[in-house]
CSV table of C-alpha atoms and ligand atoms in Angstrom, one decimal:
chain,number,residue,atom,x,y,z
I,28,LYS,CA,-55.8,29.3,10.0
I,29,THR,CA,-52.5,28.4,9.5
I,30,GLY,CA,-51.4,28.3,5.5
I,31,ALA,CA,-53.2,25.2,4.2
I,32,PHE,CA,-54.8,24.1,7.1
I,33,THR,CA,-57.8,25.3,9.4
I,34,PHE,CA,-58.2,24.4,12.9
I,35,ASP,CA,-61.3,24.8,15.2
I,36,PRO,CA,-60.8,27.1,18.1
I,37,GLY,CA,-61.3,23.5,20.1
I,38,PHE,CA,-58.9,21.7,18.9
I,39,MET,CA,-56.3,24.3,19.0
I,40,SER,CA,-57.2,25.1,23.2
I,41,THR,CA,-56.5,21.1,23.6
I,42,ALA,CA,-53.1,21.3,21.5
I,43,ALA,CA,-49.9,20.8,23.4
I,44,CYS,CA,-48.3,23.0,21.0
I,45,LYS,CA,-47.9,24.6,16.9
I,46,SER,CA,-45.3,22.6,14.7
I,47,SER,CA,-44.8,22.4,11.3
I,48,ILE,CA,-42.9,19.2,11.1
I,49,THR,CA,-45.1,15.6,11.1
I,50,TYR,CA,-49.4,15.9,10.6
I,51,ILE,CA,-51.7,13.4,11.7
I,52,ASP,CA,-54.8,12.6,9.9
I,53,GLY,CA,-56.0,10.1,12.3
I,54,ASP,CA,-59.4,9.4,10.7
I,55,LYS,CA,-58.5,9.5,7.0
I,56,GLY,CA,-55.5,7.6,8.7
I,57,GLU,CA,-53.1,10.1,6.9
I,58,LEU,CA,-49.9,10.9,8.3
I,59,MET,CA,-47.0,13.7,6.2
I,60,TYR,CA,-43.6,14.5,7.3
I,61,ARG,CA,-43.1,18.1,6.6
I,62,GLY,CA,-46.0,17.8,3.9
I,63,TYR,CA,-44.8,15.2,2.2
I,64,PRO,CA,-47.1,11.6,2.7
I,65,ILE,CA,-45.2,8.6,4.2
I,66,GLU,CA,-46.3,6.3,1.7
I,67,GLN,CA,-43.7,8.2,-0.7
I,68,LEU,CA,-41.2,9.0,1.6
I,69,ALA,CA,-41.0,5.2,2.4
I,70,VAL,CA,-40.8,4.2,-1.5
I,71,ASN,CA,-38.4,7.0,-2.8
I,72,CYS,CA,-36.2,8.0,0.3
I,73,ASP,CA,-33.6,6.8,2.5
I,74,TYR,CA,-33.2,7.4,6.1
I,75,LEU,CA,-30.7,10.2,6.1
I,76,GLU,CA,-32.7,11.8,3.4
I,77,THR,CA,-35.5,11.7,5.7
I,78,CYS,CA,-33.4,12.8,8.3
I,79,TYR,CA,-32.4,15.9,6.3
I,80,LEU,CA,-36.1,16.6,6.1
I,81,LEU,CA,-37.4,16.5,9.3
I,82,LYS,CA,-34.2,18.7,10.7
I,83,HIS,CA,-34.1,21.1,7.7
I,84,GLY,CA,-37.9,20.9,6.2
I,85,GLU,CA,-36.7,20.0,3.1
I,86,LEU,CA,-35.8,16.9,1.0
I,87,PRO,CA,-32.0,17.3,0.3
I,88,SER,CA,-30.1,17.8,-3.5
I,89,LYS,CA,-27.4,15.6,-4.2
I,90,ALA,CA,-24.8,18.0,-2.5
I,91,GLN,CA,-26.6,18.5,0.3
I,92,TYR,CA,-27.3,14.5,1.3
I,93,ASP,CA,-23.6,13.9,0.1
I,94,ASP,CA,-22.4,16.6,2.8
I,95,PHE,CA,-25.3,15.2,5.6
I,96,THR,CA,-24.2,11.3,5.1
I,97,LYS,CA,-20.4,12.6,5.0
I,98,THR,CA,-20.7,14.7,8.2
I,99,VAL,CA,-23.0,11.4,9.7
I,100,ARG,CA,-20.2,9.0,8.6
I,101,GLU,CA,-17.6,11.6,10.6
I,102,HIS,CA,-19.7,11.0,13.6
I,103,THR,CA,-20.3,7.3,13.9
I,104,MET,CA,-17.7,6.2,16.6
I,105,VAL,CA,-18.3,6.9,19.7
I,106,HIS,CA,-15.0,8.4,22.7
I,107,GLU,CA,-13.0,5.4,23.4
I,108,GLN,CA,-14.1,6.0,27.2
I,109,LEU,CA,-17.9,5.5,26.9
I,110,THR,CA,-17.3,1.7,25.6
I,111,ARG,CA,-16.2,1.0,28.9
I,112,LEU,CA,-19.3,2.6,30.7
I,113,TYR,CA,-21.2,-0.8,29.6
I,114,GLN,CA,-18.9,-2.9,31.8
I,115,GLY,CA,-21.1,-0.9,34.7
I,116,PHE,CA,-24.4,-2.7,33.6
I,117,ARG,CA,-25.5,-6.4,34.2
I,118,ARG,CA,-25.3,-8.7,31.2
I,119,ASP,CA,-29.0,-9.4,31.6
I,120,ALA,CA,-29.5,-6.1,31.7
I,121,HIS,CA,-32.4,-4.4,29.1
I,122,PRO,CA,-31.2,-2.9,26.2
I,123,MET,CA,-33.2,-0.1,26.5
I,124,ALA,CA,-32.0,0.6,30.7
I,125,ILE,CA,-28.6,0.9,28.7
I,126,LEU,CA,-29.5,3.0,26.2
I,127,VAL,CA,-31.4,5.7,28.4
I,128,GLY,CA,-27.6,5.6,30.4
I,129,MET,CA,-25.4,5.7,27.3
I,130,VAL,CA,-27.3,8.6,25.6
I,131,GLY,CA,-27.7,10.4,29.0
I,132,SER,CA,-23.8,10.1,29.5
I,133,LEU,CA,-23.4,11.7,26.2
I,134,SER,CA,-23.4,15.1,27.7
I,135,ALA,CA,-20.5,14.3,29.8
I,136,TYR,CA,-18.4,13.5,26.9
I,137,TYR,CA,-19.7,16.8,25.0
I,138,GLN,CA,-19.9,19.4,27.5
I,139,ASP,CA,-17.9,21.8,25.9
I,140,SER,CA,-20.4,22.2,23.1
I,141,LEU,CA,-23.8,22.2,24.8
I,142,ASP,CA,-24.6,25.7,24.9
I,143,ILE,CA,-28.1,25.0,23.7
I,144,SER,CA,-28.2,28.8,22.7
I,145,ASN,CA,-25.9,28.7,20.0
I,146,PRO,CA,-27.7,27.1,16.8
I,147,GLU,CA,-23.8,25.5,16.0
I,148,HIS,CA,-23.7,23.6,19.1
I,149,ARG,CA,-27.7,22.4,18.7
I,150,THR,CA,-26.6,20.9,14.7
I,151,ILE,CA,-23.5,19.4,15.9
I,152,ALA,CA,-25.2,17.5,19.2
I,153,ALA,CA,-28.2,16.5,16.8
I,154,MET,CA,-25.3,15.3,14.0
I,155,ARG,CA,-24.2,13.1,16.9
I,156,LEU,CA,-27.2,11.7,17.7
I,157,ILE,CA,-28.0,10.6,14.4
I,158,ALA,CA,-24.5,9.1,13.9
I,159,LYS,CA,-23.8,7.4,17.4
I,160,MET,CA,-27.5,5.7,17.7
I,161,PRO,CA,-26.8,2.8,15.5
I,162,THR,CA,-23.6,2.4,17.6
I,163,ILE,CA,-24.6,2.3,21.2
I,164,THR,CA,-27.6,0.4,20.4
I,165,ALA,CA,-25.4,-2.0,18.2
I,166,MET,CA,-23.1,-2.0,21.8
I,167,ALA,CA,-25.7,-2.3,24.0
I,168,TYR,CA,-26.3,-5.4,22.0
I,169,LYS,CA,-23.2,-7.0,21.9
I,170,TYR,CA,-22.6,-6.3,25.8
I,171,THR,CA,-25.3,-8.5,26.6
I,172,ILE,CA,-24.5,-11.4,24.3
I,173,GLY,CA,-20.6,-11.2,25.2
I,174,GLU,CA,-19.4,-10.7,21.8
I,175,PRO,CA,-16.8,-7.7,21.1
I,176,PHE,CA,-18.1,-4.2,20.0
I,177,MET,CA,-17.9,-4.0,16.4
I,178,TYR,CA,-16.8,-0.3,14.9
I,179,PRO,CA,-18.7,1.4,12.6
I,180,ARG,CA,-17.6,0.8,9.4
I,181,ASN,CA,-18.1,4.1,6.7
I,182,ASP,CA,-17.9,1.7,3.7
I,183,LEU,CA,-21.8,1.1,4.3
I,184,ASP,CA,-25.0,3.2,4.6
I,185,TYR,CA,-26.9,3.6,7.8
I,186,SER,CA,-28.8,0.6,8.1
I,187,SER,CA,-25.8,-1.6,6.4
I,188,ASN,CA,-23.7,-0.3,8.7
I,189,PHE,CA,-25.9,-1.5,11.9
I,190,LEU,CA,-26.9,-4.7,10.5
I,191,HIS,CA,-22.7,-4.6,10.1
I,192,MET,CA,-22.2,-3.8,13.9
I,193,MET,CA,-24.9,-5.8,15.2
I,194,PHE,CA,-24.3,-9.2,13.5
I,195,ALA,CA,-20.4,-9.3,12.2
I,196,THR,CA,-17.7,-10.8,14.9
I,197,PRO,CA,-13.9,-10.1,14.5
I,198,CYS,CA,-14.0,-13.6,13.1
I,199,GLU,CA,-15.1,-13.8,9.9
I,200,LYS,CA,-16.5,-11.9,7.1
I,201,TYR,CA,-20.1,-10.9,7.5
I,202,GLU,CA,-21.5,-8.8,4.5
I,203,PRO,CA,-25.4,-7.2,5.1
I,204,ASN,CA,-27.9,-8.8,2.8
I,205,PRO,CA,-29.6,-5.5,0.7
I,206,VAL,CA,-32.8,-6.5,0.9
I,207,LEU,CA,-32.9,-6.7,4.8
I,208,ALA,CA,-31.1,-3.6,5.2
I,209,ARG,CA,-33.6,-1.6,3.1
I,210,ALA,CA,-36.0,-3.1,5.2
I,211,LEU,CA,-35.0,-1.5,8.2
I,212,ASP,CA,-34.0,1.4,6.4
I,213,ARG,CA,-37.6,1.8,5.7
I,214,ILE,CA,-38.4,0.8,9.1
I,215,LEU,CA,-36.4,3.6,10.6
I,216,ILE,CA,-38.3,6.0,8.0
I,217,LEU,CA,-41.4,4.9,9.2
I,218,HIS,CA,-40.9,5.5,13.3
I,219,ALA,CA,-38.9,8.7,12.2
I,220,ASP,CA,-41.5,11.0,13.6
I,221,HIS,CA,-45.0,10.8,14.9
I,222,GLU,CA,-46.4,14.4,16.0
I,223,GLN,CA,-46.6,15.0,20.1
I,224,ASN,CA,-46.5,11.4,21.0
I,225,ALA,CA,-45.8,10.6,24.5
I,226,SER,CA,-41.6,10.7,24.0
I,227,THR,CA,-42.0,13.1,21.9
I,228,SER,CA,-43.7,15.5,24.6
I,229,THR,CA,-41.6,14.1,27.4
I,230,VAL,CA,-38.3,15.5,24.5
I,231,ARG,CA,-40.0,19.0,24.7
I,232,LEU,CA,-41.2,19.6,28.0
I,233,SER,CA,-37.4,18.4,29.6
I,234,GLY,CA,-35.9,20.7,26.8
I,235,SER,CA,-38.6,23.2,27.6
I,236,SER,CA,-36.4,23.9,31.1
I,237,GLY,CA,-32.9,24.5,28.7
I,238,ALA,CA,-31.6,20.6,29.9
I,239,ASN,CA,-29.2,19.6,27.6
I,240,PRO,CA,-30.3,18.0,24.1
I,241,PHE,CA,-28.6,14.6,25.2
I,242,ALA,CA,-30.5,14.7,28.4
I,243,CYS,CA,-33.6,15.3,27.1
I,244,ILE,CA,-33.5,12.6,24.3
I,245,ALA,CA,-32.5,9.8,27.2
I,246,ALA,CA,-35.6,11.0,28.6
I,247,GLY,CA,-37.7,10.7,25.3
I,248,ILE,CA,-36.0,6.7,25.4
I,249,ALA,CA,-37.1,6.2,28.9
I,250,CYS,CA,-40.5,7.2,28.0
I,251,LEU,CA,-40.8,5.1,24.6
I,252,TRP,CA,-39.7,2.0,26.9
I,253,GLY,CA,-43.6,1.5,27.9
I,254,PRO,CA,-45.6,-1.3,26.3
I,255,ALA,CA,-48.5,1.1,25.6
I,256,HIS,CA,-46.4,3.2,23.5
I,257,GLY,CA,-42.5,2.3,21.9
I,258,GLY,CA,-42.5,-1.4,24.1
I,259,ALA,CA,-45.5,-2.5,22.1
I,260,ASN,CA,-43.8,-4.2,19.7
I,261,GLU,CA,-41.8,-6.3,21.9
I,262,ALA,CA,-45.2,-6.7,23.7
I,263,CYS,CA,-46.8,-7.5,20.5
I,264,LEU,CA,-43.9,-10.5,19.6
I,265,VAL,CA,-44.5,-12.0,23.9
I,266,MET,CA,-48.5,-12.1,22.8
I,267,LEU,CA,-47.7,-13.8,19.7
I,268,ASP,CA,-44.8,-15.7,21.2
I,269,ASP,CA,-47.4,-17.0,24.2
I,270,ILE,CA,-50.5,-17.8,22.2
I,271,MET,CA,-47.8,-20.1,19.9
I,272,LYS,CA,-47.0,-21.6,23.1
I,273,GLN,CA,-50.8,-22.3,23.9
I,274,GLY,CA,-51.4,-23.5,20.2
I,275,GLY,CA,-51.4,-21.2,18.0
I,276,VAL,CA,-53.9,-20.6,15.5
I,277,GLU,CA,-56.2,-22.9,17.0
I,278,LYS,CA,-55.8,-21.1,20.4
I,279,ILE,CA,-56.7,-17.6,18.8
I,280,GLY,CA,-60.8,-17.8,19.2
I,281,GLU,CA,-59.7,-18.3,24.2
I,282,PHE,CA,-57.6,-15.9,23.4
I,283,ILE,CA,-59.6,-13.4,21.9
I,284,ALA,CA,-62.3,-14.2,24.7
I,285,GLN,CA,-59.7,-13.0,27.2
I,286,VAL,CA,-59.6,-9.2,25.1
I,287,LYS,CA,-63.1,-8.9,25.3
I,288,ASP,CA,-63.6,-10.2,28.5
I,289,LYS,CA,-64.7,-6.9,30.8
I,290,ASN,CA,-62.7,-8.1,33.6
I,291,SER,CA,-59.3,-9.3,32.1
I,292,SER,CA,-56.5,-6.6,31.3
I,293,VAL,CA,-55.7,-8.3,27.8
I,294,LYS,CA,-55.4,-5.9,25.0
I,295,LEU,CA,-54.6,-6.9,21.7
I,296,MET,CA,-51.0,-5.6,21.7
I,297,GLY,CA,-50.0,-3.8,18.4
I,298,PHE,CA,-53.5,-2.6,17.6
I,299,GLY,CA,-55.4,0.5,18.5
I,300,HIS,CA,-53.7,4.2,18.6
I,301,ARG,CA,-54.4,7.3,21.0
I,302,VAL,CA,-54.8,9.6,16.7
I,303,TYR,CA,-55.3,7.2,14.1
I,304,LYS,CA,-59.2,5.9,14.4
I,305,ASN,CA,-58.6,4.3,11.3
I,306,TYR,CA,-55.7,1.8,9.7
I,307,ASP,CA,-52.0,3.7,11.1
I,308,PRO,CA,-50.6,4.1,7.2
I,309,ARG,CA,-47.2,3.0,8.6
I,310,ALA,CA,-48.6,-0.4,9.1
I,311,LYS,CA,-49.6,-0.9,5.8
I,312,LEU,CA,-46.5,-0.3,4.5
I,313,MET,CA,-44.7,-2.2,7.3
I,314,ARG,CA,-47.1,-4.8,6.0
I,315,GLU,CA,-45.6,-5.2,2.8
I,316,THR,CA,-42.1,-4.4,4.1
I,317,CYS,CA,-42.8,-7.8,6.8
I,318,HIS,CA,-44.0,-9.7,2.9
I,319,GLU,CA,-40.5,-9.0,1.1
I,320,VAL,CA,-38.4,-9.9,4.0
I,321,LEU,CA,-40.2,-13.0,4.4
I,322,ASN,CA,-39.6,-13.8,1.0
I,323,GLU,CA,-36.3,-13.1,0.9
I,324,LEU,CA,-35.7,-15.4,3.9
I,325,GLY,CA,-38.0,-18.2,2.5
I,326,LEU,CA,-40.1,-17.9,5.9
I,327,GLN,CA,-43.7,-17.1,4.4
I,328,ASP,CA,-44.7,-20.0,5.6
I,329,ASP,CA,-43.9,-18.4,9.3
I,330,PRO,CA,-46.4,-19.7,11.7
I,331,MET,CA,-46.2,-16.3,13.5
I,332,PHE,CA,-47.0,-14.8,10.5
I,333,LYS,CA,-49.3,-16.6,10.1
I,334,LEU,CA,-51.3,-16.3,13.6
I,335,ALA,CA,-50.3,-12.5,13.1
I,336,MET,CA,-52.4,-12.8,9.8
I,337,ALA,CA,-55.4,-14.6,11.4
I,338,LEU,CA,-55.7,-12.2,14.5
I,339,GLU,CA,-55.2,-9.1,12.1
I,340,LYS,CA,-58.5,-10.9,9.9
I,341,ILE,CA,-60.3,-11.2,13.3
I,342,ALA,CA,-59.5,-7.7,14.2
I,343,LEU,CA,-60.9,-6.2,10.5
I,344,GLU,CA,-64.0,-8.1,11.0
I,345,ASP,CA,-65.4,-9.0,14.7
I,346,GLU,CA,-67.4,-6.2,16.2
I,347,TYR,CA,-65.9,-5.3,19.7
I,348,PHE,CA,-62.4,-4.3,17.4
I,349,VAL,CA,-64.5,-2.3,14.2
I,350,SER,CA,-66.6,-0.9,16.7
I,351,ARG,CA,-63.6,0.7,19.1
I,352,LYS,CA,-61.9,1.4,15.5
I,353,LEU,CA,-58.8,-1.0,17.0
I,354,TYR,CA,-56.7,-1.2,13.5
I,355,PRO,CA,-53.2,-2.7,13.4
I,356,ASN,CA,-50.6,-0.1,14.3
I,357,VAL,CA,-47.0,0.6,13.1
I,358,ASP,CA,-45.6,-2.1,16.3
I,359,PHE,CA,-48.3,-4.9,15.1
I,360,TYR,CA,-45.7,-5.9,11.8
I,361,SER,CA,-42.2,-4.1,12.7
I,362,GLY,CA,-42.1,-7.1,15.6
I,363,ILE,CA,-42.5,-9.5,13.0
I,364,VAL,CA,-40.1,-8.4,10.4
I,365,GLN,CA,-37.2,-7.7,13.1
I,366,LYS,CA,-37.6,-11.3,14.6
I,367,ALA,CA,-37.3,-12.6,11.1
I,368,MET,CA,-33.9,-10.4,10.1
I,369,GLY,CA,-32.5,-12.1,13.7
I,370,ILE,CA,-32.9,-8.8,15.8
I,371,PRO,CA,-33.8,-10.4,19.4
I,372,VAL,CA,-37.5,-9.0,20.8
I,373,SER,CA,-35.8,-7.3,23.8
I,374,LEU,CA,-33.9,-4.9,21.1
I,375,PHE,CA,-37.2,-3.9,19.3
I,376,THR,CA,-37.8,-0.9,21.3
I,377,GLY,CA,-34.3,0.1,21.1
I,378,ILE,CA,-34.6,0.3,17.2
I,379,PHE,CA,-37.3,2.0,17.4
I,380,ALA,CA,-35.7,4.7,19.8
I,381,MET,CA,-33.0,4.7,17.0
I,382,ALA,CA,-35.5,5.2,14.6
I,383,ARG,CA,-37.1,8.4,16.5
I,384,THR,CA,-34.2,10.1,17.7
I,385,ILE,CA,-34.4,12.6,14.3
I,386,GLY,CA,-38.4,13.1,15.4
I,387,TRP,CA,-37.4,14.0,19.1
I,388,ILE,CA,-34.3,15.9,17.6
I,389,ALA,CA,-36.2,17.9,15.3
I,390,GLN,CA,-39.5,18.6,17.7
I,391,TRP,CA,-36.5,20.0,20.1
I,392,ASN,CA,-35.0,22.1,17.9
I,393,GLU,CA,-38.3,23.7,16.8
I,394,MET,CA,-39.5,24.4,20.2
I,395,ILE,CA,-35.8,26.2,21.7
I,396,GLY,CA,-35.7,27.9,18.1
I,397,ASP,CA,-39.0,29.6,19.2
I,398,PRO,CA,-38.3,33.0,20.7
I,399,GLU,CA,-41.7,32.9,22.6
I,400,GLN,CA,-40.7,29.5,23.8
I,401,LYS,CA,-41.6,29.5,27.5
I,402,ILE,CA,-41.1,26.4,30.4
I,403,GLY,CA,-43.7,23.6,30.0
I,404,ARG,CA,-46.5,23.4,32.9
I,405,PRO,CA,-49.2,21.5,32.4
I,406,ARG,CA,-51.9,22.2,35.2
I,407,GLN,CA,-54.2,19.8,37.0
I,408,LEU,CA,-57.0,19.6,37.8
I,409,TYR,CA,-57.4,19.0,41.9
I,410,THR,CA,-59.4,16.4,43.5
I,411,GLY,CA,-57.5,16.3,47.1
I,412,ALA,CA,-58.8,16.8,50.5
I,413,PRO,CA,-60.2,20.5,50.7
I,414,ARG,CA,-58.0,23.2,53.0
I,415,ARG,CA,-57.8,21.8,57.2
I,416,ASP,CA,-55.7,22.3,59.9
I,417,VAL,CA,-52.4,20.2,61.6
I,418,LYS,CA,-53.6,18.4,64.7
I,419,PRO,CA,-50.3,17.9,66.8
I,420,MET,CA,-50.3,14.1,66.8
I,421,ALA,CA,-51.0,13.2,70.2
I,422,PHE,CA,-54.4,14.2,68.7
I,423,ARG,CA,-54.6,12.2,65.4
Q,26,SDX,C1,-47.4,3.5,19.3
Q,26,SDX,O1,-48.8,8.2,20.1
Q,26,SDX,C2,-48.0,7.8,18.8
Q,26,SDX,O2,-48.0,8.6,18.5
Q,26,SDX,C3,-48.2,6.4,19.5
Q,26,SDX,C4,-46.9,6.1,18.5
Q,26,SDX,C5,-45.7,6.9,18.0
Q,26,SDX,O3,-45.8,6.5,16.8
Q,26,SDX,O4,-45.2,7.4,18.5
Q,26,SDX,O5,-48.1,5.3,17.2
Q,26,SDX,C6,-46.3,4.3,18.6
Q,26,SDX,O6,-46.8,4.0,20.8
Q,26,SDX,C7,-48.6,2.9,18.5
Q,26,SDX,C8,-49.3,2.3,20.1
Q,26,SDX,C9,-48.8,1.0,20.3
Q,26,SDX,N1,-49.5,0.5,21.3
Q,26,SDX,C10,-49.9,-0.6,21.0
Q,26,SDX,O7,-50.2,-1.0,20.4
Q,26,SDX,C11,-50.7,-1.3,22.9
Q,26,SDX,C12,-52.3,-1.6,22.7
Q,26,SDX,N2,-52.8,-0.8,22.0
Q,26,SDX,C13,-53.8,-0.1,23.6
Q,26,SDX,O8,-52.8,0.1,24.7
Q,26,SDX,C14,-54.5,1.3,23.2
Q,26,SDX,O9,-54.7,0.5,22.0
Q,26,SDX,C15,-53.4,2.2,23.2
Q,26,SDX,C16,-52.7,3.0,24.5
Q,26,SDX,C17,-52.0,2.6,21.8
Q,26,SDX,C18,-54.6,3.7,22.7
Q,26,SDX,O10,-55.5,4.0,23.4
Q,26,SDX,P1,-56.4,4.5,23.2
Q,26,SDX,O11,-57.0,5.5,22.0
Q,26,SDX,O12,-56.4,5.4,24.5
Q,26,SDX,O13,-58.0,3.5,23.8
Q,26,SDX,P2,-58.9,3.6,24.9
Q,26,SDX,O14,-57.9,3.0,26.0
Q,26,SDX,O15,-60.0,4.8,25.0
Q,26,SDX,O16,-59.9,1.9,24.5
Q,26,SDX,C19,-61.0,2.5,23.7
Q,26,SDX,C20,-61.6,0.6,24.1
Q,26,SDX,C21,-61.5,0.4,25.4
Q,26,SDX,O17,-62.6,-0.6,25.7
Q,26,SDX,P3,-63.8,-0.2,26.8
Q,26,SDX,O18,-63.5,0.8,27.8
Q,26,SDX,O19,-64.7,1.3,25.3
Q,26,SDX,O20,-64.6,-1.3,26.5
Q,26,SDX,O21,-60.5,0.1,22.9
Q,26,SDX,C22,-60.2,-0.6,24.4
Q,26,SDX,C23,-60.0,-0.2,25.4
Q,26,SDX,O22,-60.1,-1.2,26.6
Q,26,SDX,N3,-58.7,-1.1,23.6
Q,26,SDX,C24,-58.4,-2.6,23.5
Q,26,SDX,C25,-57.0,-2.0,22.9
Q,26,SDX,N4,-56.5,-0.5,22.4
Q,26,SDX,C26,-57.5,0.1,23.0
Q,26,SDX,N5,-58.8,-3.5,23.6
Q,26,SDX,C27,-58.1,-4.6,23.4
Q,26,SDX,N6,-56.9,-4.7,22.8
Q,26,SDX,C28,-56.2,-3.2,22.7
Q,26,SDX,N7,-55.3,-2.7,21.9
């Protein structure tokens, strides 16, 4: 028994770790950060408030929020030398490849404060990562389109600042649309943490050896990139695009037949989940956000959105999906929202990484701060050859 929840021993035997940060009930479709339901956080808080909650375990008072956001603002710029590191990448490099490299390189710029046994250093690293991820991500985008980097504007809130660094140029005034900024902030909240998913487990495992936080977060970014994980929102848009090219809604039947075909590896990207065997609560909120953004931009008749709604309807009614409990997950609508906002598909997972940075940091901190924690060392089920002796090559 751990306070409010009772785990059956069987569950604990498969649990990777104990954590007090995020709770998911996959069957009920419930998600809570530090005990607060995601539905309430997404409506009543902003992303930095959620960062404070995940990092400190409590929602901030006004004074604590002001202090936290002030510290973030003081660290939004990156070391000027780091801006030159982008030159080493090809212009057509995938932004996730750039993010893995750039975040890992932060270890080289801030090595004077990387003693992870020092809680001070852990806090400095955490605040630097929260503050710099939008700058590094926007710079990755600007670099790939050959536009000059835009410096952070500390008079803007976190999400507006990111949109400004993404879409402003030195040639003309650009003021971020507050509706889009609020939508982005909600996307960040919904992606902020998610218990022991693959990338968080990667961060924990690499952190358990004592590696520095920047290197651990870079490892998490690498894992998130995969299409079965964070790369699903990009893969979902590619899937919708392909169906549109083949004829759109009229072609859904053929596509669904491919998905159902036992011999085909085609999956309905943005559907299914390792844990949620009910509707992903984030997908519901993402769907609302999608409607808001499309209405704001006059895109409510967007054919891709209509296609997505048609796919969702089939998945919620068709026996193949219903029997396998394949509901839309967070990635299904997040791609459509971001595409409508003008964010390139290749950057969707980068924004997921930006959002998840606080979750990775909170989980890494919890692990490092646990006096009983040891280096992770998963075992295996050996299925190889039995013991045998080496024969000299002449006899092989
Ligand atoms: C994220 O872990 C997290 O918390 C992750 C995440 C986070 O916030 O960190 O929530 C973010 O990664 C969300 C998931 C994004 N991925 C996708 O949308 C990719 C598409 N989804 C699938 O790859 C799949 O659903 C998984 C990997 C997400 C989950 O797979 P499971 O739960 O292991 O399911 P399974 O592989 O055991 O499949 C069960 C059955 C199989 O069919 P049968 O063998 O029973 O005939 O369902 C089928 C699968 O083939 N199936 C799908 C499907 N997902 C599973 N069939 C069609 N389309 C799909 N998407």
